Short mmCIF file of N, CA and C in Angstrom, two decimals:
data_model
loop_
_atom_site.label_atom_id
_atom_site.label_comp_id
_atom_site.label_asym_id
_atom_site.label_seq_id
_atom_site.Cartn_x
_atom_site.Cartn_y
_atom_site.Cartn_z
N VAL C 1 167.03 124.61 43.86
CA VAL C 1 166.11 124.51 45.03
C VAL C 1 164.33 124.99 44.52
N MET C 2 163.70 123.50 44.92
CA MET C 2 162.57 123.93 44.21
C MET C 2 161.62 124.46 45.64
N ALA C 3 160.77 125.28 45.35
CA ALA C 3 159.85 125.91 46.23
C ALA C 3 158.55 125.17 46.71
N PRO C 4 158.09 124.98 47.89
CA PRO C 4 156.97 123.80 47.85
C PRO C 4 155.72 124.44 47.35
N LEU C 5 155.23 123.13 46.73
CA LEU C 5 153.96 123.49 45.96
C LEU C 5 152.59 123.93 46.66
N PRO C 6 151.78 124.99 46.64
CA PRO C 6 150.64 125.27 47.26
C PRO C 6 149.53 123.94 47.54
N ASN C 7 148.73 123.71 48.66
CA ASN C 7 148.15 122.83 48.91
C ASN C 7 146.67 122.72 47.51
N PHE C 8 147.04 122.07 46.75
CA PHE C 8 145.83 122.01 45.66
C PHE C 8 144.47 121.71 46.21
N ILE C 9 144.08 121.00 46.81
CA ILE C 9 143.07 120.71 47.31
C ILE C 9 141.99 122.23 48.08
N SER C 10 142.88 122.47 48.89
CA SER C 10 142.78 123.65 49.80
C SER C 10 142.32 125.04 48.78
N ASN C 11 143.10 125.41 47.66
CA ASN C 11 142.84 125.99 46.83
C ASN C 11 142.36 125.97 45.84
N ALA C 12 141.58 124.93 45.46
CA ALA C 12 140.67 124.32 44.26
C ALA C 12 139.52 124.73 44.28
N PRO C 13 138.68 124.69 43.25
CA PRO C 13 137.41 124.60 43.14
C PRO C 13 136.41 123.92 43.62
N ALA C 14 135.47 123.93 44.07
CA ALA C 14 134.72 123.31 44.75
C ALA C 14 133.95 121.81 43.94
N ALA C 15 134.18 121.88 42.79
CA ALA C 15 133.63 120.84 42.00
C ALA C 15 135.33 120.08 42.25
N VAL C 16 136.31 120.40 42.38
CA VAL C 16 137.60 119.77 42.21
C VAL C 16 137.39 119.18 43.86
N VAL C 17 137.48 119.63 45.03
CA VAL C 17 137.26 119.40 46.03
C VAL C 17 136.18 118.13 46.66
N GLN C 18 135.19 118.41 45.80
CA GLN C 18 134.05 117.63 45.51
C GLN C 18 134.21 116.31 45.30
N PHE C 19 135.26 116.23 44.06
CA PHE C 19 135.75 115.06 43.72
C PHE C 19 136.35 114.60 44.53
N GLU C 20 137.29 115.29 45.08
CA GLU C 20 138.46 114.67 46.01
C GLU C 20 137.99 114.01 47.02
N GLN C 21 136.64 114.51 47.31
CA GLN C 21 135.65 113.97 48.64
C GLN C 21 135.31 112.34 47.99
N GLN C 22 134.68 112.24 46.79
CA GLN C 22 133.96 111.29 46.16
C GLN C 22 135.23 110.19 46.08
N ILE C 23 136.80 110.53 45.53
CA ILE C 23 138.00 109.81 45.66
C ILE C 23 138.23 109.09 46.92
N ARG C 24 138.11 109.66 48.20
CA ARG C 24 138.17 109.15 49.16
C ARG C 24 137.00 108.24 49.57
N TYR C 25 135.75 108.71 49.56
CA TYR C 25 134.74 107.74 49.77
C TYR C 25 135.05 106.70 48.69
N TYR C 26 135.21 106.54 47.70
CA TYR C 26 135.89 105.24 46.86
C TYR C 26 136.74 104.44 47.33
N GLN C 27 137.97 104.96 47.63
CA GLN C 27 139.06 104.48 48.28
C GLN C 27 138.83 103.69 49.46
N GLN C 28 137.58 104.37 50.69
CA GLN C 28 137.25 103.28 51.69
C GLN C 28 135.97 102.54 51.62
N THR C 29 135.25 102.72 50.59
CA THR C 29 134.02 101.81 50.81
C THR C 29 133.97 101.22 49.55
N SER C 30 134.31 101.31 48.11
CA SER C 30 133.92 100.77 46.94
C SER C 30 135.28 100.24 46.15
N SER C 31 136.49 99.97 46.89
CA SER C 31 137.68 100.22 45.66
C SER C 31 137.64 98.74 44.71
N ASP C 32 136.83 97.88 45.57
CA ASP C 32 136.68 96.56 44.52
C ASP C 32 135.36 96.57 43.44
N LYS C 33 134.76 97.86 43.27
CA LYS C 33 134.12 98.14 42.25
C LYS C 33 134.58 99.01 41.23
N PRO C 34 134.02 98.51 40.09
CA PRO C 34 134.66 99.28 38.95
C PRO C 34 134.16 100.77 38.91
N VAL C 35 135.05 101.53 37.62
CA VAL C 35 134.23 102.59 37.81
C VAL C 35 134.07 102.95 36.10
N LEU C 36 132.77 103.73 35.64
CA LEU C 36 132.64 103.98 34.81
C LEU C 36 133.08 105.43 34.21
N VAL C 37 133.98 105.57 32.87
CA VAL C 37 134.02 107.17 32.47
C VAL C 37 133.46 107.27 30.79
N VAL C 38 132.80 107.77 30.95
CA VAL C 38 131.89 108.18 29.53
C VAL C 38 132.69 109.44 29.09
N PHE C 39 133.02 108.90 27.57
CA PHE C 39 133.85 109.85 26.95
C PHE C 39 133.15 110.42 25.89
N ASP C 40 132.14 111.52 26.31
CA ASP C 40 130.91 112.01 25.19
C ASP C 40 131.19 113.32 24.94
N TYR C 41 132.32 113.47 23.90
CA TYR C 41 132.56 114.86 23.65
C TYR C 41 133.43 114.67 22.27
N GLN C 42 133.64 116.29 21.34
CA GLN C 42 134.16 116.14 19.66
C GLN C 42 135.49 116.04 20.05
N PRO C 43 136.37 115.39 19.29
CA PRO C 43 137.86 115.37 19.13
C PRO C 43 138.36 116.82 19.53
N ALA C 44 137.80 118.03 18.92
CA ALA C 44 138.44 119.21 19.18
C ALA C 44 138.53 119.32 20.47
N TYR C 45 137.66 118.85 21.80
CA TYR C 45 137.77 119.16 22.84
C TYR C 45 138.72 118.52 23.96
N GLN C 46 139.23 117.75 23.06
CA GLN C 46 140.51 116.45 23.32
C GLN C 46 141.30 117.87 24.58
N GLY C 47 141.97 118.37 24.51
CA GLY C 47 143.00 119.16 25.25
C GLY C 47 141.92 119.98 26.53
N GLU C 48 141.15 120.28 25.85
CA GLU C 48 140.48 121.15 27.49
C GLU C 48 140.18 119.94 28.53
N ILE C 49 139.42 119.05 28.05
CA ILE C 49 138.77 117.60 28.87
C ILE C 49 140.10 117.27 29.82
N GLN C 50 140.98 116.97 28.63
CA GLN C 50 142.03 116.16 29.25
C GLN C 50 142.68 117.30 30.78
N VAL C 51 142.85 118.20 30.42
CA VAL C 51 143.09 118.85 31.59
C VAL C 51 142.44 118.55 32.95
N TYR C 52 141.09 118.72 32.58
CA TYR C 52 140.12 118.65 33.75
C TYR C 52 140.04 117.18 34.46
N ALA C 53 140.18 116.14 33.11
CA ALA C 53 139.89 114.70 33.43
C ALA C 53 141.61 113.89 34.42
N GLU C 54 142.77 114.40 34.01
CA GLU C 54 143.51 114.01 34.29
C GLU C 54 143.65 113.82 35.81
N LEU C 55 143.23 114.60 36.54
CA LEU C 55 143.46 114.33 38.03
C LEU C 55 142.10 113.45 38.38
N PRO C 56 141.09 113.35 37.77
CA PRO C 56 140.30 111.79 38.57
C PRO C 56 140.83 110.87 37.92
N LEU C 57 141.29 110.71 36.76
CA LEU C 57 141.70 109.68 36.23
C LEU C 57 143.06 109.00 36.74
N LYS C 58 144.00 109.97 37.43
CA LYS C 58 145.26 109.41 37.66
C LYS C 58 145.28 109.04 39.24
N SER C 59 143.89 109.50 39.35
CA SER C 59 143.55 109.25 41.11
C SER C 59 142.95 107.77 41.25
N LEU C 60 142.37 107.65 40.23
CA LEU C 60 141.61 105.96 40.12
C LEU C 60 142.60 104.96 39.56
N MET C 61 143.67 105.47 38.73
CA MET C 61 144.51 104.36 38.08
C MET C 61 145.74 104.16 39.20
N GLU C 62 146.09 105.18 40.33
CA GLU C 62 146.77 104.69 41.55
C GLU C 62 146.14 103.83 42.42
N ASN C 63 144.90 104.09 42.46
CA ASN C 63 143.43 103.17 43.34
C ASN C 63 143.38 101.88 42.47
N ASN C 64 144.16 101.36 41.46
CA ASN C 64 144.01 100.25 40.46
C ASN C 64 142.31 100.35 40.14
N ALA C 65 141.96 101.25 39.67
CA ALA C 65 140.46 100.89 39.63
C ALA C 65 140.26 99.98 38.08
N ARG C 66 139.04 99.24 38.14
CA ARG C 66 138.90 99.30 37.13
C ARG C 66 138.08 99.34 36.41
N ILE C 67 138.58 100.47 35.09
CA ILE C 67 138.14 101.48 34.83
C ILE C 67 137.44 101.00 33.28
N PHE C 68 135.78 101.16 33.01
CA PHE C 68 135.25 100.88 31.87
C PHE C 68 134.88 102.17 31.36
N THR C 69 135.34 102.04 30.04
CA THR C 69 134.84 103.44 28.92
C THR C 69 133.78 102.79 28.21
N PHE C 70 133.21 104.14 27.97
CA PHE C 70 132.23 104.12 26.98
C PHE C 70 131.62 105.44 26.27
N SER C 71 131.18 105.32 25.09
CA SER C 71 130.64 106.57 24.60
C SER C 71 129.54 106.41 23.76
N THR C 72 128.66 107.49 23.68
CA THR C 72 127.82 107.56 22.50
C THR C 72 128.01 109.03 21.35
N VAL C 73 129.26 108.96 21.08
CA VAL C 73 129.85 110.08 20.56
C VAL C 73 131.11 108.76 19.52
N PRO C 74 131.03 108.87 17.89
CA PRO C 74 131.54 107.80 17.46
C PRO C 74 133.39 107.89 17.33
N GLU C 75 133.83 108.46 18.04
CA GLU C 75 135.16 109.05 18.15
C GLU C 75 135.50 108.49 19.71
N GLY C 76 134.49 108.29 20.21
CA GLY C 76 134.59 108.49 21.92
C GLY C 76 135.49 106.97 22.16
N PRO C 77 135.54 105.82 21.77
CA PRO C 77 136.51 104.95 21.87
C PRO C 77 138.10 105.17 21.93
N ALA C 78 138.02 105.75 20.44
CA ALA C 78 139.46 106.10 20.25
C ALA C 78 140.10 107.25 21.29
N LEU C 79 139.10 108.52 21.76
CA LEU C 79 139.37 109.27 22.69
C LEU C 79 139.96 108.73 23.80
N SER C 80 139.16 107.61 24.57
CA SER C 80 139.40 107.11 25.46
C SER C 80 140.63 106.51 25.52
N GLN C 81 140.79 105.62 24.61
CA GLN C 81 142.28 104.75 24.86
C GLN C 81 143.48 105.78 24.79
N LYS C 82 143.60 107.12 24.11
CA LYS C 82 144.24 107.73 24.16
C LYS C 82 144.47 108.82 25.45
N MET C 83 143.49 109.14 25.87
CA MET C 83 143.40 109.60 27.12
C MET C 83 144.03 108.61 28.23
N LEU C 84 143.51 107.58 28.40
CA LEU C 84 144.16 106.54 29.26
C LEU C 84 145.74 106.43 29.10
N VAL C 85 146.13 106.49 28.06
CA VAL C 85 147.25 106.06 27.80
C VAL C 85 148.17 107.11 28.25
N ASP C 86 147.73 108.60 27.66
CA ASP C 86 148.46 109.84 28.14
C ASP C 86 148.50 110.00 29.48
N VAL C 87 147.46 109.68 30.16
CA VAL C 87 147.77 109.77 31.77
C VAL C 87 148.72 108.90 32.24
N VAL C 88 148.85 107.62 31.63
CA VAL C 88 149.75 106.95 32.51
C VAL C 88 150.96 107.08 32.00
N LEU C 89 151.11 107.77 30.85
CA LEU C 89 152.48 107.78 30.16
C LEU C 89 153.26 109.16 31.13
N GLN C 90 152.29 110.28 30.99
CA GLN C 90 152.56 111.51 31.94
C GLN C 90 152.88 111.43 33.35
N ASN C 91 152.34 110.41 33.65
CA ASN C 91 152.42 110.76 35.57
C ASN C 91 153.37 109.22 35.90
N GLY C 92 153.77 108.71 34.84
CA GLY C 92 154.69 107.27 35.53
C GLY C 92 153.93 106.68 36.22
N LEU C 93 152.67 105.93 35.84
CA LEU C 93 151.63 105.17 36.12
C LEU C 93 152.09 103.65 35.89
N GLN C 94 151.76 102.83 36.87
CA GLN C 94 152.08 101.78 36.61
C GLN C 94 150.83 100.69 36.16
N TYR C 95 150.11 101.42 35.45
CA TYR C 95 148.74 101.14 35.00
C TYR C 95 148.46 100.57 33.75
N ASN C 96 148.02 99.06 33.71
CA ASN C 96 147.89 98.79 32.19
C ASN C 96 146.78 99.12 31.63
N THR C 97 146.52 99.65 30.89
CA THR C 97 145.05 100.20 30.28
C THR C 97 144.79 98.77 29.39
N GLN C 98 145.32 97.71 28.84
CA GLN C 98 145.20 96.34 28.21
C GLN C 98 144.16 95.71 28.95
N SER C 99 144.95 95.55 30.40
CA SER C 99 144.14 94.58 31.28
C SER C 99 143.55 95.20 32.22
N GLN C 100 143.55 96.15 32.76
CA GLN C 100 142.89 96.89 33.66
C GLN C 100 141.69 98.00 33.30
N ALA C 101 141.64 98.42 32.22
CA ALA C 101 140.51 98.90 31.10
C ALA C 101 139.63 98.31 30.54
N VAL C 102 138.47 98.37 30.34
CA VAL C 102 137.62 97.64 29.36
C VAL C 102 136.90 98.55 28.74
N PRO C 103 137.05 98.30 27.39
CA PRO C 103 136.29 99.34 26.61
C PRO C 103 134.91 98.61 26.22
N LEU C 104 133.72 99.36 26.41
CA LEU C 104 132.67 99.16 26.55
C LEU C 104 132.21 99.75 24.72
N GLY C 105 133.23 100.60 24.11
CA GLY C 105 132.56 100.89 22.52
C GLY C 105 131.91 101.89 22.42
N TYR C 106 131.07 101.91 21.40
CA TYR C 106 130.61 103.38 21.15
C TYR C 106 129.09 102.87 20.47
N LEU C 107 128.06 103.55 21.45
CA LEU C 107 126.92 103.36 21.03
C LEU C 107 125.98 104.54 20.39
N ALA C 108 125.20 104.39 19.29
CA ALA C 108 124.65 105.40 18.71
C ALA C 108 123.29 105.15 19.05
N GLY C 109 122.87 106.70 19.11
CA GLY C 109 121.53 106.72 19.71
C GLY C 109 121.32 107.83 20.56
N GLY C 110 122.03 108.67 20.73
CA GLY C 110 121.80 109.86 21.54
C GLY C 110 121.35 109.15 23.02
N ASN C 111 119.94 110.04 23.62
CA ASN C 111 119.46 109.67 24.80
C ASN C 111 119.01 108.41 24.74
N ALA C 112 118.55 108.21 23.41
CA ALA C 112 118.15 106.34 23.84
C ALA C 112 118.94 105.68 23.81
N ALA C 113 120.19 105.95 23.24
CA ALA C 113 121.10 105.11 23.56
C ALA C 113 121.50 104.82 25.49
N ILE C 114 121.79 105.93 26.14
CA ILE C 114 122.28 106.19 27.10
C ILE C 114 120.66 105.24 27.71
N ARG C 115 119.51 105.62 27.91
CA ARG C 115 118.47 104.98 28.47
C ARG C 115 118.72 103.33 28.06
N ASP C 116 118.90 103.04 27.23
CA ASP C 116 119.01 101.67 26.85
C ASP C 116 120.16 100.93 27.52
N PHE C 117 121.32 101.57 27.45
CA PHE C 117 122.43 101.25 28.17
C PHE C 117 122.35 101.36 29.87
N SER C 118 121.53 102.33 30.06
CA SER C 118 121.21 102.49 31.72
C SER C 118 120.28 101.05 32.05
N LEU C 119 119.39 100.70 31.39
CA LEU C 119 118.31 99.68 31.48
C LEU C 119 118.92 98.05 31.34
N SER C 120 119.78 98.09 30.25
CA SER C 120 120.24 96.75 30.13
C SER C 120 121.53 96.86 29.47
N MET C 121 122.57 97.02 29.99
CA MET C 121 124.00 97.37 29.74
C MET C 121 124.52 95.90 28.96
N ARG C 122 124.38 94.64 29.33
CA ARG C 122 124.66 94.00 28.76
C ARG C 122 124.32 93.34 27.34
N SER C 123 122.90 93.63 27.24
CA SER C 123 122.02 93.12 26.12
C SER C 123 121.92 94.36 25.35
N THR C 124 122.72 95.64 25.55
CA THR C 124 122.87 96.88 24.57
C THR C 124 124.32 96.88 23.87
N VAL C 125 125.29 96.41 24.89
CA VAL C 125 126.87 96.39 24.80
C VAL C 125 126.79 95.15 24.53
N HIS C 126 126.94 94.56 23.36
CA HIS C 126 127.19 92.96 23.23
C HIS C 126 128.08 92.64 22.05
N GLY C 127 129.00 91.80 22.34
CA GLY C 127 129.70 91.00 21.16
C GLY C 127 130.81 91.94 20.76
N LEU C 128 131.05 92.96 21.67
CA LEU C 128 132.30 93.97 21.41
C LEU C 128 133.84 92.96 21.37
N ASP C 129 134.75 92.76 20.72
CA ASP C 129 135.85 92.24 20.72
C ASP C 129 136.66 92.98 21.48
N VAL C 130 137.59 92.74 22.29
CA VAL C 130 138.45 93.36 22.76
C VAL C 130 140.02 92.72 22.67
N GLY C 131 140.54 93.89 21.80
CA GLY C 131 142.09 93.33 21.51
C GLY C 131 142.13 92.71 20.15
N THR C 132 142.78 91.91 19.79
CA THR C 132 143.09 90.35 19.37
C THR C 132 143.00 89.17 19.86
N SER C 133 142.32 89.10 21.20
CA SER C 133 142.43 87.77 21.37
C SER C 133 141.16 87.17 21.10
N GLY C 134 140.12 87.76 20.91
CA GLY C 134 138.67 87.59 20.09
C GLY C 134 137.88 87.17 21.62
N THR C 135 137.94 87.74 22.37
CA THR C 135 137.31 87.91 23.95
C THR C 135 135.85 88.80 23.81
N TYR C 136 135.12 88.34 24.11
CA TYR C 136 134.36 89.30 24.08
C TYR C 136 133.96 90.34 25.46
N VAL C 137 133.51 91.23 25.60
CA VAL C 137 133.56 92.20 26.80
C VAL C 137 133.12 91.22 27.84
N TRP C 138 131.87 90.72 27.66
CA TRP C 138 130.86 90.42 29.19
C TRP C 138 132.09 88.63 29.19
N ASP C 139 132.80 88.29 28.68
CA ASP C 139 132.92 86.99 28.74
C ASP C 139 134.69 87.18 29.75
N LEU C 140 134.97 88.31 29.76
CA LEU C 140 136.03 88.85 30.67
C LEU C 140 135.91 88.57 32.12
N PRO C 141 136.50 88.30 32.81
CA PRO C 141 136.59 87.58 34.32
C PRO C 141 136.11 89.34 35.15
N MET C 142 136.60 90.59 34.87
CA MET C 142 136.45 91.30 35.10
C MET C 142 134.96 91.94 35.05
N THR C 143 134.18 91.61 34.42
CA THR C 143 133.09 91.91 34.07
C THR C 143 132.01 91.13 34.45
N THR C 144 132.15 90.29 35.31
CA THR C 144 131.15 89.53 35.61
C THR C 144 130.25 89.98 36.83
N ASP C 145 130.65 91.04 37.81
CA ASP C 145 130.34 91.51 38.81
C ASP C 145 129.18 92.86 38.23
N VAL C 146 129.15 93.14 36.70
CA VAL C 146 128.56 94.31 35.92
C VAL C 146 127.44 94.30 35.13
N ASP C 147 126.21 94.32 35.69
CA ASP C 147 125.37 94.42 34.31
C ASP C 147 124.26 95.58 34.59
N SER C 148 124.65 96.21 35.25
CA SER C 148 123.74 97.50 35.37
C SER C 148 124.43 98.38 35.77
N LEU C 149 123.88 99.78 35.87
CA LEU C 149 124.80 101.03 36.62
C LEU C 149 125.19 101.27 37.69
N ASP C 150 124.20 100.32 38.60
CA ASP C 150 124.59 99.66 39.92
C ASP C 150 125.62 99.23 40.64
N GLY C 151 126.20 98.51 39.02
CA GLY C 151 127.48 97.62 39.63
C GLY C 151 128.79 98.81 39.65
N PHE C 152 128.66 99.82 39.22
CA PHE C 152 129.75 100.62 39.14
C PHE C 152 129.63 101.57 40.44
N ALA C 153 130.92 101.82 40.98
CA ALA C 153 131.24 102.56 42.27
C ALA C 153 130.72 104.06 41.96
N MET C 154 131.10 104.90 40.46
CA MET C 154 130.62 105.78 39.98
C MET C 154 130.59 106.14 38.89
N VAL C 155 130.01 107.01 38.40
CA VAL C 155 130.24 107.15 36.62
C VAL C 155 130.64 108.70 36.41
N LEU C 156 132.06 108.72 35.92
CA LEU C 156 132.42 109.76 35.71
C LEU C 156 131.92 110.21 34.01
N VAL C 157 131.44 111.47 33.84
CA VAL C 157 131.05 111.85 32.34
C VAL C 157 131.60 112.86 31.90
N LEU C 158 132.58 112.53 30.83
CA LEU C 158 133.44 113.46 30.37
C LEU C 158 132.58 114.22 29.06
N THR C 159 132.31 115.48 29.00
CA THR C 159 131.61 115.60 27.80
C THR C 159 131.73 117.19 27.69
N ASP C 160 131.86 118.12 26.37
CA ASP C 160 131.77 119.37 26.04
C ASP C 160 130.15 119.90 25.95
N ASP C 161 129.47 119.09 26.29
CA ASP C 161 128.00 119.53 26.32
C ASP C 161 127.07 119.66 26.85
N LEU C 162 126.40 120.65 27.94
CA LEU C 162 126.19 120.85 29.29
C LEU C 162 124.50 119.75 28.63
N ASP C 163 123.74 119.79 27.60
CA ASP C 163 122.77 119.18 27.10
C ASP C 163 123.06 117.34 27.59
N LYS C 164 123.91 117.36 26.72
CA LYS C 164 124.64 115.57 27.09
C LYS C 164 124.84 115.18 28.58
N ALA C 165 125.34 116.24 29.09
CA ALA C 165 125.34 115.92 30.70
C ALA C 165 124.15 115.86 31.11
N ARG C 166 123.25 116.54 30.69
CA ARG C 166 122.07 116.64 31.51
C ARG C 166 121.30 115.12 30.58
N LEU C 167 121.58 114.78 29.64
CA LEU C 167 120.94 113.79 29.22
C LEU C 167 121.56 112.22 30.03
N TRP C 168 122.72 112.18 30.54
CA TRP C 168 123.22 111.51 31.49
C TRP C 168 122.53 111.14 32.65
N ILE C 169 122.23 112.84 33.67
CA ILE C 169 121.99 112.34 34.60
C ILE C 169 120.98 112.32 34.88
N GLU C 170 119.77 112.68 33.69
CA GLU C 170 118.28 112.34 33.34
C GLU C 170 118.03 110.81 32.89
N GLN C 171 119.00 110.12 32.10
CA GLN C 171 118.49 109.12 31.66
C GLN C 171 119.11 107.82 32.43
N ALA C 172 120.32 108.26 33.12
CA ALA C 172 121.01 107.44 34.21
C ALA C 172 120.34 107.26 35.34
N THR C 173 119.43 108.01 35.84
CA THR C 173 119.22 108.10 37.55
C THR C 173 117.64 107.52 37.50
N ILE C 174 117.17 107.45 36.04
CA ILE C 174 115.78 107.27 36.19
C ILE C 174 115.49 105.61 37.06
N TYR C 175 116.37 104.54 36.35
CA TYR C 175 116.51 103.47 36.25
C TYR C 175 117.19 102.94 37.58
#
């Protein structure tokens, strides 16, 4: 006999409740727009970050969101692929990370990279090969409506560094 689980949202910290509200808003208004998930943390923090990121990623995947991944950390693209696949496998989701997620890759340069990415995404992130097909990111049909941060329903920044989070907020909201 299994005991009923407590209502997660009513017992959750404020940040989780706010994210749940954002997911509901996304479902009601912007489900056709993609979501940008930024993986800007060091590999040593993968376990801790995954605990916090699993719920939002699972919610997005259950809604068949087009997830774009990006990083200003060299290991970011590998970390993003691992986390997306782990969330799918651990939750038994029918989300295909190869066809529904778009890896934008890694861009060096810290705050300048974030600023450039915010200003001109297509010219900053260009020529990236997706898988073995030889198709460039911006040639994919699922990327035609995205050319700036305004093209995303939301931007989710996963980071282990408060200064990095602040950089994303400052650099991405100026433009």
